Amino acid sequence: MAAIGKSEWEVKIPEKTLKEKLYFENLKATVIDTKLCSRCLTCACVCPVDGIIAIDGVEFPNYEEECTDCSACVKVCPRFVYEPKSGLGSYIEFIAGQSKRFKGQDGAMVTELIVSAIEMGMIDRGLFVGRDEDWVTEIFHVRDIEQLEIPTLGGTKYTFARVLPELKKAVRFTKKGVGVVGTPCMVSGVRKLQQEFPLFREKIKLVVGLFCTENFHYDELTKYLKEKGVDFSKLIKTDITMGKFIATMTDGEVKFKVRALEEILPSGCNVCTDFTAVESDTSVGSVGSAAGFSTVVVREENAKKIIDFIKKKGYADFGEAKPEELGFLIGHKKKREENIGK
Amino acid sequence: MKKVATPEYDIKDKLKHHVSALSTAAKEVVMPLNVTTQYPRERRKMPDCFRGYILFDPERCISCFQCSFVCPANAIWMKEAPSGRYYPTLDYGKCIFCHFCVDTCPGGALKQTKIHDVAYKDMDEMFTLTEEMIEPPEIIREDEGYVDYVIDKEDLSLKRTKGIDKLIVDVAPSQGVPLVSLCVEPENCLGCGICEGMCESGAVSSLKEDGMVRMKIDVDKCTGCGLCVKECPMQILRLFRE
Amino acid sequence: MIDINALISTIMNNQVNIPLLQPLLDPLLGMPVIGYIIALILWKPFFVLILIPGFATMGIMLLILPWIERKMVGRMQWRVGPREISPHTRGIIQLLADSLRFLFQEVIIHKDAHKLYFLQFPFLYFIPVLLPLLFINAGTAGNPLVPIQTDYALQIMVALISLMPVFILGVGWASNNRFSFIGTVREAFLYFAYEIPFIVVILAMIVLYGTSNTVGVIDKQSGVWWGIIQNPLAALTFFIATVMATARLPFEIPEADQEVSFGPFVEYSGIAFGLAYVMGYEKMYVLSAIMTMLFLGGGSGPVIPGLGDLSYGIWFVIKTLIVLVVMANLRGVYPRYRLDQGLRIGWGAMLILALIALGWSIVVMGVRL
Ligand SMILES: Cc1cc2nc3c(=O)[nH]c(=O)nc-3n(C[C@H](O)[C@H](O)[C@H](O)COP(=O)(O)OP(=O)(O)OC[C@H]3O[C@@H](n4cnc5c(N)ncnc54)[C@H](O)[C@@H]3O)c2cc1C
Ligand code: SF4
Ligand code: SF4
Ligand code: SF4
Ligand code: SF4
Ligand code: SF4
């Protein structure tokens, strides 16, 4: 008998808060129904029966029959035992960058980081969020630079994306490793996954976090934007700067105060205090640097190596970034701590 | 590089070779050997392990899908029977008669025969349903004896024998390679119990107690069918040789 | 004015004498019209041309020779040969079946072929192939069975045989097909390679026999002193040249199925192909008959009682058949030579052999004189 196979093994499972119920019911009661759920979809990534889906909120339509009561979702959900994080987090470098090769939301540094990591051989695929004509998000496995010819891969889509469910596939197919881009809640989910399962620990080599104040439900945001007169067939870019939502179309712009979007603010974001994705390998955002530049917070060694590689190859221009400019938004999100449990 | 020189013959050798060639030919004309089989009046005697038409014994099938996985021609399609279990169907339009399926079947449900000359009216008919695989096809025979190749010392010759070659042989059902499923990355296990649910032979068990799921594969019960390996969401089970 | 009586008396004075059949023939000869016809048939020159060894014999040969060839080569190669058609007769009517098939097959003349020549040449080809039959002596010196007696018989035959390839070249050209072109060019190359030794050998035999009259030729081979014993090298060279001329293995270079798919005849189908196929065997027959006459003592042999003149004819046919069978059997023994090898044999070994044979003839002649 081969030595590496085991015929007996044990799996630790966490304590249930509701003893008689399935684990999913526990998750539902503790996270989803209490409006803590951030829609990061980490639970969907790991669920063995692929039962967890996100329509309006996160749900498992048929859980009575299909849930195997394995506890995986509870284990990985970053909000089951919620430890809110905030602040700027630790970093080794705080710079502004602008890619010479790609066009993106700001300085296209996210795209640059992932593509450079592929070029370096650190990872062999990165998960990107693209979109179709109606701005419904789609996930792409980018494996070489030519795929970046799809113009919709760069740029921010202010709606939830199913990145993590796709991660399961990516992790299974990858040889060298996977790079993920995500909002702070997704970054936390990835870290939880890595903490619980060696598979993800080994295979996810790069986690790029995005600065995030809030994200939106697709239906609600599109309905709102349409009311404001945004024509989706002409929409080419959405952006939030200086407290304004700007929808750029081929023939003009629609601008309004972000504050106006408060009424459709998802409940999960309402309790989220992490602006800079403190748990990521590197965070990227727009505040803190000049227009056309992305602010890059380099937190871990692997991200530092990529930045050095980009510098060596001259793929990007670098400039000064000001950490203090982030203060307002960090503080703004920190205040949301009060909402937890309400 | 090694060059092979053409053999040099002098006139005497050449003449000798010509004479020997002509005399051999003359000898064969007078007393010829013969290797032609007068099919269908005669039939080659096939070895018992001949890879021909495949018969199926549903009693032995454990619905493990191994035959359909291994088939290099994608000729086997698993069809749901009224009982809810899956049984193989075989498309002879695709089958290349490699008999990988026969060799791989852990239950010995697939069986080789020497039937190799089957006629079909059209392509659809070549798609053989499970029910049709159980009984051999209708056989009409014209042969009254079989012909066997015999190699004695230097020459190949045919031995013609009276007596009919049995097309369906009784062979012991193939044992396959004894395999057993084991977990290679226990740390990644979700404890979902899907493997337990898939296992037909009740070899996998999961027991929940004191904050633990105790997973156990009973090596003696495991038939090596690979169903749990196929279904495990984390892909952490592998088939090992016993 | 034709003198009918003189004609009738010529015919009646030169009748084939078959004692065994005489009782049967006599009453028929007495009848008015049938009598004339029978008399005409029994008129020696006509009898030879029409029956033995002429057209009738040739026809029978054509039917059984391919069968003999296929059967024997099959045995050599451990196969069975033709069998499925009439298994009881061991497939002897295979060729009949084949020719029926050819007969009913469509004859395709493709649009780039030269229509006129394409159809004409296979028929024209029959002229040089059949005419030599007029000069073949199937009898003995004392009892010649020859349609036309002339002192230039051998020369005329050589001239006619040399004409054969011209029609094959024509056929190949008219077919307008790359394979037929290649085959034709091969034929042309080979033509010179065998034709010169062939002519030299005939010359050697004319020198040896001191005559080119077919009656004289047989006369000089009395007893066991057949041509093949008087000048074996000439016989060998003539045989090889025959094999080359009929494009049979190992010199099947112009037709080489596997390389140029029947060479000059690649475009032929149906009955036209049948003709081309049959022509090869006719050529074989005529050349074998010449070989029998020149080297194997013609029709000489023990007289079969009761058959009279016919017995010579029968011996002649038997000898010819033996030559044919030997020639056919080469097919199962030798592989095909390459063109260059074939040419080397023609221009090298064969020419040398032919010249030696000529020298030998001259020496023998000198000694005799
Ligand atoms: C929902 C959201 C809110 C944000 N809010 C702020 C903010 O308040 N302040 C601020 O400074 N920056 C914010 N950002 C970050 C900013 O918009 C840019 O994404 C960032 O500056 C990187 O720009 P880039 O040109 O370097 O990236 P690009 O090279 O343009 O790449 C953009 C990357 O973002 C990914 N992406 C796009 N949409 C999503 C999505 N919905 N979910 C997950 N990944 C996505 C794409 O896959 C792509 O890899 C937010 C981003 C998102 C997704
Ligand atoms: S927070 Fe994320 S992991 Fe937890 S329930 Fe919501 S989507 Fe699932
Ligand atoms: S099957 Fe497991 S991961 Fe899926 S919902 Fe049930 S307990 Fe959660
Ligand atoms: S014999 Fe080979 S090709 Fe045919 S069904 Fe079996 S595995 Fe497939
Ligand atoms: S391999 Fe054998 S036991 Fe498994 S499904 Fe096929 S026939 Fe049935
Ligand atoms: S199917 Fe896989 S993950 Fe689920 S319990 Fe079995 S081994 Fe563990």
Tab-separated table of N, CA and C in Angstrom, chain B residues 94-182:
chain	number	residue	atom	x	y	z
B	94	LYS	N	-17.967	3.572	-32.974
B	94	LYS	CA	-16.780	4.265	-32.476
B	94	LYS	C	-15.746	3.293	-31.924
B	95	CYS	N	-16.226	2.158	-31.407
B	95	CYS	CA	-15.342	1.231	-30.696
B	95	CYS	C	-14.164	0.801	-31.564
B	96	ILE	N	-12.984	0.792	-30.976
B	96	ILE	CA	-11.806	0.343	-31.710
B	96	ILE	C	-11.350	-1.033	-31.240
B	97	PHE	N	-12.183	-1.693	-30.461
B	97	PHE	CA	-11.918	-3.051	-29.998
B	97	PHE	C	-10.584	-3.181	-29.276
B	98	CYS	N	-10.306	-2.214	-28.427
B	98	CYS	CA	-9.075	-2.299	-27.644
B	98	CYS	C	-9.296	-3.149	-26.397
B	99	HIS	N	-10.558	-3.313	-26.017
B	99	HIS	CA	-10.929	-4.078	-24.824
B	99	HIS	C	-10.341	-3.519	-23.538
B	100	PHE	N	-10.018	-2.241	-23.557
B	100	PHE	CA	-9.606	-1.603	-22.310
B	100	PHE	C	-10.755	-1.701	-21.306
B	101	CYS	N	-11.978	-1.562	-21.839
B	101	CYS	CA	-13.132	-1.606	-20.946
B	101	CYS	C	-13.232	-2.966	-20.271
B	102	VAL	N	-13.016	-4.011	-21.052
B	102	VAL	CA	-13.106	-5.355	-20.487
B	102	VAL	C	-12.033	-5.532	-19.414
B	103	ASP	N	-10.836	-5.062	-19.733
B	103	ASP	CA	-9.741	-5.249	-18.793
B	103	ASP	C	-9.926	-4.416	-17.537
B	104	THR	N	-10.566	-3.280	-17.688
B	104	THR	CA	-10.614	-2.363	-16.562
B	104	THR	C	-11.788	-2.644	-15.636
B	105	CYS	N	-12.807	-3.330	-16.130
B	105	CYS	CA	-14.036	-3.511	-15.349
B	105	CYS	C	-13.736	-4.237	-14.043
B	106	PRO	N	-13.935	-3.590	-12.920
B	106	PRO	CA	-13.576	-4.230	-11.654
B	106	PRO	C	-14.494	-5.395	-11.312
B	107	GLY	N	-15.727	-5.376	-11.848
B	107	GLY	CA	-16.642	-6.443	-11.505
B	107	GLY	C	-16.608	-7.597	-12.494
B	108	GLY	N	-15.859	-7.463	-13.560
B	108	GLY	CA	-15.847	-8.500	-14.586
B	108	GLY	C	-17.180	-8.598	-15.295
B	109	ALA	N	-17.861	-7.456	-15.448
B	109	ALA	CA	-19.182	-7.482	-16.067
B	109	ALA	C	-19.095	-7.515	-17.578
B	110	LEU	N	-18.005	-7.083	-18.125
B	110	LEU	CA	-17.836	-7.088	-19.576
B	110	LEU	C	-16.999	-8.302	-19.950
B	111	LYS	N	-17.390	-8.931	-21.057
B	111	LYS	CA	-16.760	-10.197	-21.393
B	111	LYS	C	-16.428	-10.227	-22.868
B	112	GLN	N	-15.244	-10.684	-23.192
B	112	GLN	CA	-14.859	-10.733	-24.601
B	112	GLN	C	-15.448	-11.965	-25.268
B	113	THR	N	-15.680	-11.871	-26.593
B	113	THR	CA	-16.074	-13.035	-27.378
B	113	THR	C	-15.230	-13.029	-28.635
B	114	LYS	N	-15.335	-14.139	-29.395
B	114	LYS	CA	-14.597	-14.192	-30.654
B	114	LYS	C	-15.443	-13.702	-31.825
B	115	ILE	N	-16.633	-13.199	-31.540
B	115	ILE	CA	-17.486	-12.723	-32.626
B	115	ILE	C	-16.872	-11.444	-33.179
B	116	HIS	N	-16.533	-11.458	-34.451
B	116	HIS	CA	-15.873	-10.274	-34.986
B	116	HIS	C	-16.446	-9.836	-36.316
B	117	ASP	N	-17.429	-10.565	-36.831
B	117	ASP	CA	-17.979	-10.199	-38.135
B	117	ASP	C	-19.471	-9.934	-37.981
B	118	VAL	N	-19.780	-8.770	-37.463
B	118	VAL	CA	-21.171	-8.413	-37.232
B	118	VAL	C	-21.583	-7.398	-38.289
B	119	ALA	N	-22.755	-7.588	-38.856
B	119	ALA	CA	-23.220	-6.668	-39.891
B	119	ALA	C	-24.345	-5.801	-39.338
B	120	TYR	N	-24.320	-4.527	-39.691
B	120	TYR	CA	-25.360	-3.604	-39.256
B	120	TYR	C	-25.996	-2.960	-40.472
B	121	LYS	N	-27.272	-2.629	-40.316
B	121	LYS	CA	-27.958	-1.974	-41.427
B	121	LYS	C	-27.561	-0.521	-41.542
B	122	ASP	N	-27.413	0.141	-40.413
B	122	ASP	CA	-27.046	1.551	-40.464
B	122	ASP	C	-26.284	1.924	-39.194
B	123	MET	N	-25.881	3.184	-39.156
B	123	MET	CA	-25.067	3.639	-38.038
B	123	MET	C	-25.838	3.580	-36.720
B	124	ASP	N	-27.136	3.896	-36.795
B	124	ASP	CA	-27.923	3.909	-35.560
B	124	ASP	C	-27.918	2.543	-34.900
B	125	GLU	N	-27.940	1.518	-35.758
B	125	GLU	CA	-28.015	0.179	-35.222
B	125	GLU	C	-26.730	-0.209	-34.501
B	126	MET	N	-25.650	0.465	-34.876
B	126	MET	CA	-24.375	0.122	-34.245
B	126	MET	C	-24.328	0.587	-32.792
B	127	PHE	N	-25.222	1.482	-32.462
B	127	PHE	CA	-25.305	1.929	-31.079
B	127	PHE	C	-26.047	0.855	-30.280
B	128	THR	N	-25.303	0.102	-29.504
B	128	THR	CA	-25.865	-1.069	-28.840
B	128	THR	C	-26.299	-0.707	-27.424
B	129	LEU	N	-27.561	-0.900	-27.153
B	129	LEU	CA	-28.071	-0.576	-25.828
B	129	LEU	C	-27.672	-1.655	-24.832
B	130	THR	N	-27.782	-1.320	-23.558
B	130	THR	CA	-27.398	-2.273	-22.518
B	130	THR	C	-28.107	-3.609	-22.695
B	131	GLU	N	-29.424	-3.552	-22.968
B	131	GLU	CA	-30.194	-4.784	-23.099
B	131	GLU	C	-29.638	-5.644	-24.221
B	132	GLU	N	-29.201	-4.976	-25.300
B	132	GLU	CA	-28.727	-5.730	-26.461
B	132	GLU	C	-27.331	-6.307	-26.243
B	133	MET	N	-26.656	-5.808	-25.215
B	133	MET	CA	-25.300	-6.296	-24.969
B	133	MET	C	-25.301	-7.572	-24.145
B	134	ILE	N	-26.447	-7.898	-23.582
B	134	ILE	CA	-26.475	-9.049	-22.675
B	134	ILE	C	-26.417	-10.349	-23.460
B	135	GLU	N	-27.200	-10.415	-24.573
B	135	GLU	CA	-27.219	-11.623	-25.393
B	135	GLU	C	-26.320	-11.423	-26.604
B	136	PRO	N	-25.663	-12.481	-27.072
B	136	PRO	CA	-24.873	-12.338	-28.296
B	136	PRO	C	-25.790	-12.096	-29.481
B	137	PRO	N	-25.293	-11.453	-30.549
B	137	PRO	CA	-26.140	-11.221	-31.718
B	137	PRO	C	-26.451	-12.539	-32.412
B	138	GLU	N	-27.446	-12.495	-33.304
B	138	GLU	CA	-27.803	-13.703	-34.044
B	138	GLU	C	-26.628	-14.145	-34.919
B	139	ILE	N	-26.282	-15.413	-34.817
B	139	ILE	CA	-25.103	-15.893	-35.545
B	139	ILE	C	-25.512	-16.941	-36.568
B	140	ILE	N	-25.146	-16.693	-37.835
B	140	ILE	CA	-25.378	-17.691	-38.886
B	140	ILE	C	-24.006	-18.150	-39.349
B	141	ARG	N	-23.799	-19.469	-39.319
B	141	ARG	CA	-22.450	-19.938	-39.652
B	141	ARG	C	-22.468	-20.871	-40.848
B	142	GLU	N	-21.464	-20.705	-41.708
B	142	GLU	CA	-21.327	-21.596	-42.862
B	142	GLU	C	-20.128	-22.498	-42.688
B	143	ASP	N	-19.275	-22.188	-41.768
B	143	ASP	CA	-18.021	-22.929	-41.659
B	143	ASP	C	-18.252	-24.276	-41.000
B	144	GLU	N	-17.469	-25.233	-41.438
B	144	GLU	CA	-17.592	-26.561	-40.858
B	144	GLU	C	-16.334	-26.974	-40.138
B	145	GLY	N	-15.314	-26.183	-40.273
B	145	GLY	CA	-14.075	-26.520	-39.592
B	145	GLY	C	-13.306	-25.249	-39.374
B	146	TYR	N	-12.256	-25.344	-38.633
B	146	TYR	CA	-11.458	-24.142	-38.469
B	146	TYR	C	-10.044	-24.376	-38.948
B	147	VAL	N	-9.396	-23.289	-39.182
B	147	VAL	CA	-8.045	-23.301	-39.717
B	147	VAL	C	-7.146	-22.670	-38.687
B	148	ASP	N	-6.065	-23.340	-38.418
B	148	ASP	CA	-5.166	-22.841	-37.384
B	148	ASP	C	-3.799	-22.621	-37.998
B	149	TYR	N	-3.166	-21.543	-37.694
B	149	TYR	CA	-1.801	-21.340	-38.168
B	149	TYR	C	-0.850	-22.133	-37.296
B	150	VAL	N	0.018	-22.867	-37.925
B	150	VAL	CA	1.013	-23.631	-37.171
B	150	VAL	C	2.384	-23.198	-37.662
B	151	ILE	N	3.232	-22.927	-36.749
B	151	ILE	CA	4.595	-22.588	-37.142
B	151	ILE	C	5.475	-23.752	-36.740
B	152	ASP	N	5.879	-24.538	-37.738
B	152	ASP	CA	6.767	-25.634	-37.381
B	152	ASP	C	8.142	-25.371	-37.966
B	153	LYS	N	9.088	-25.382	-37.092
B	153	LYS	CA	10.493	-25.092	-37.399
B	153	LYS	C	10.664	-23.812	-38.201
B	154	GLU	N	10.608	-23.901	-39.536
B	154	GLU	CA	10.879	-22.677	-40.259
B	154	GLU	C	9.678	-22.145	-41.024
B	155	ASP	N	8.737	-23.056	-41.318
B	155	ASP	CA	7.648	-22.630	-42.184
B	155	ASP	C	6.360	-22.434	-41.409
B	156	LEU	N	5.594	-21.526	-41.956
B	156	LEU	CA	4.261	-21.295	-41.414
B	156	LEU	C	3.299	-22.131	-42.240
B	157	SER	N	2.449	-22.862	-41.600
B	157	SER	CA	1.491	-23.612	-42.394
B	157	SER	C	0.128	-23.568	-41.717
B	158	LEU	N	-0.843	-24.073	-42.429
B	158	LEU	CA	-2.195	-24.073	-41.898
B	158	LEU	C	-2.592	-25.485	-41.528
B	159	LYS	N	-3.239	-25.584	-40.401
B	159	LYS	CA	-3.777	-26.878	-40.036
B	159	LYS	C	-5.292	-26.766	-40.159
B	160	ARG	N	-5.858	-27.617	-40.991
B	160	ARG	CA	-7.310	-27.562	-41.158
B	160	ARG	C	-7.924	-28.651	-40.308
B	161	THR	N	-8.838	-28.263	-39.470
B	161	THR	CA	-9.384	-29.213	-38.516
B	161	THR	C	-10.897	-29.200	-38.605
B	162	LYS	N	-11.481	-30.365	-38.528
B	162	LYS	CA	-12.935	-30.441	-38.438
B	162	LYS	C	-13.329	-30.057	-37.018
B	163	GLY	N	-14.500	-29.544	-36.882
B	163	GLY	CA	-14.915	-29.130	-35.548
B	163	GLY	C	-15.070	-27.632	-35.526
B	164	ILE	N	-16.087	-27.193	-34.816
B	164	ILE	CA	-16.445	-25.777	-34.900
B	164	ILE	C	-15.839	-25.009	-33.743
B	165	ASP	N	-15.229	-23.892	-34.097
B	165	ASP	CA	-14.618	-23.044	-33.088
B	165	ASP	C	-15.719	-22.320	-32.308
B	166	LYS	N	-15.722	-22.459	-31.014
B	166	LYS	CA	-16.749	-21.791	-30.204
B	166	LYS	C	-16.473	-20.299	-30.152
B	167	LEU	N	-17.480	-19.504	-30.504
B	167	LEU	CA	-17.245	-18.065	-30.570
B	167	LEU	C	-17.342	-17.413	-29.199
B	168	ILE	N	-18.138	-18.007	-28.335
B	168	ILE	CA	-18.268	-17.441	-26.996
B	168	ILE	C	-17.577	-18.380	-26.031
B	169	VAL	N	-16.504	-17.910	-25.481
B	169	VAL	CA	-15.682	-18.783	-24.642
B	169	VAL	C	-15.985	-18.518	-23.175
B	170	ASP	N	-15.812	-19.548	-22.392
B	170	ASP	CA	-15.969	-19.363	-20.959
B	170	ASP	C	-14.615	-19.007	-20.387
B	171	VAL	N	-14.450	-17.744	-20.124
B	171	VAL	CA	-13.203	-17.337	-19.480
B	171	VAL	C	-13.570	-16.829	-18.096
B	172	ALA	N	-12.646	-16.961	-17.204
B	172	ALA	CA	-12.872	-16.426	-15.870
B	172	ALA	C	-13.013	-14.923	-16.008
B	173	PRO	N	-14.004	-14.307	-15.377
B	173	PRO	CA	-14.164	-12.869	-15.499
B	173	PRO	C	-12.877	-12.156	-15.089
B	174	SER	N	-12.536	-11.123	-15.862
B	174	SER	CA	-11.257	-10.488	-15.604
B	174	SER	C	-11.266	-9.855	-14.211
B	175	GLN	N	-10.170	-9.963	-13.551
B	175	GLN	CA	-10.094	-9.459	-12.192
B	175	GLN	C	-9.814	-7.967	-12.162
B	176	GLY	N	-9.235	-7.466	-13.225
B	176	GLY	CA	-8.822	-6.079	-13.215
B	176	GLY	C	-7.656	-5.912	-12.269
B	177	VAL	N	-7.153	-4.707	-12.151
B	177	VAL	CA	-6.084	-4.456	-11.206
B	177	VAL	C	-6.741	-4.113	-9.882
B	178	PRO	N	-6.441	-4.838	-8.828
B	178	PRO	CA	-7.096	-4.514	-7.566
B	178	PRO	C	-6.679	-3.126	-7.089
B	179	LEU	N	-7.680	-2.269	-6.941
B	179	LEU	CA	-7.389	-0.896	-6.555
B	179	LEU	C	-8.129	-0.579	-5.273
B	180	VAL	N	-7.621	0.411	-4.568
B	180	VAL	CA	-8.326	0.839	-3.383
B	180	VAL	C	-8.183	2.357	-3.274
B	181	SER	N	-9.261	2.986	-2.832
B	181	SER	CA	-9.272	4.438	-2.745
B	181	SER	C	-8.690	4.879	-1.407
B	182	LEU	N	-7.793	5.861	-1.472
B	182	LEU	CA	-7.205	6.397	-0.241
B	182	LEU	C	-7.137	7.916	-0.338
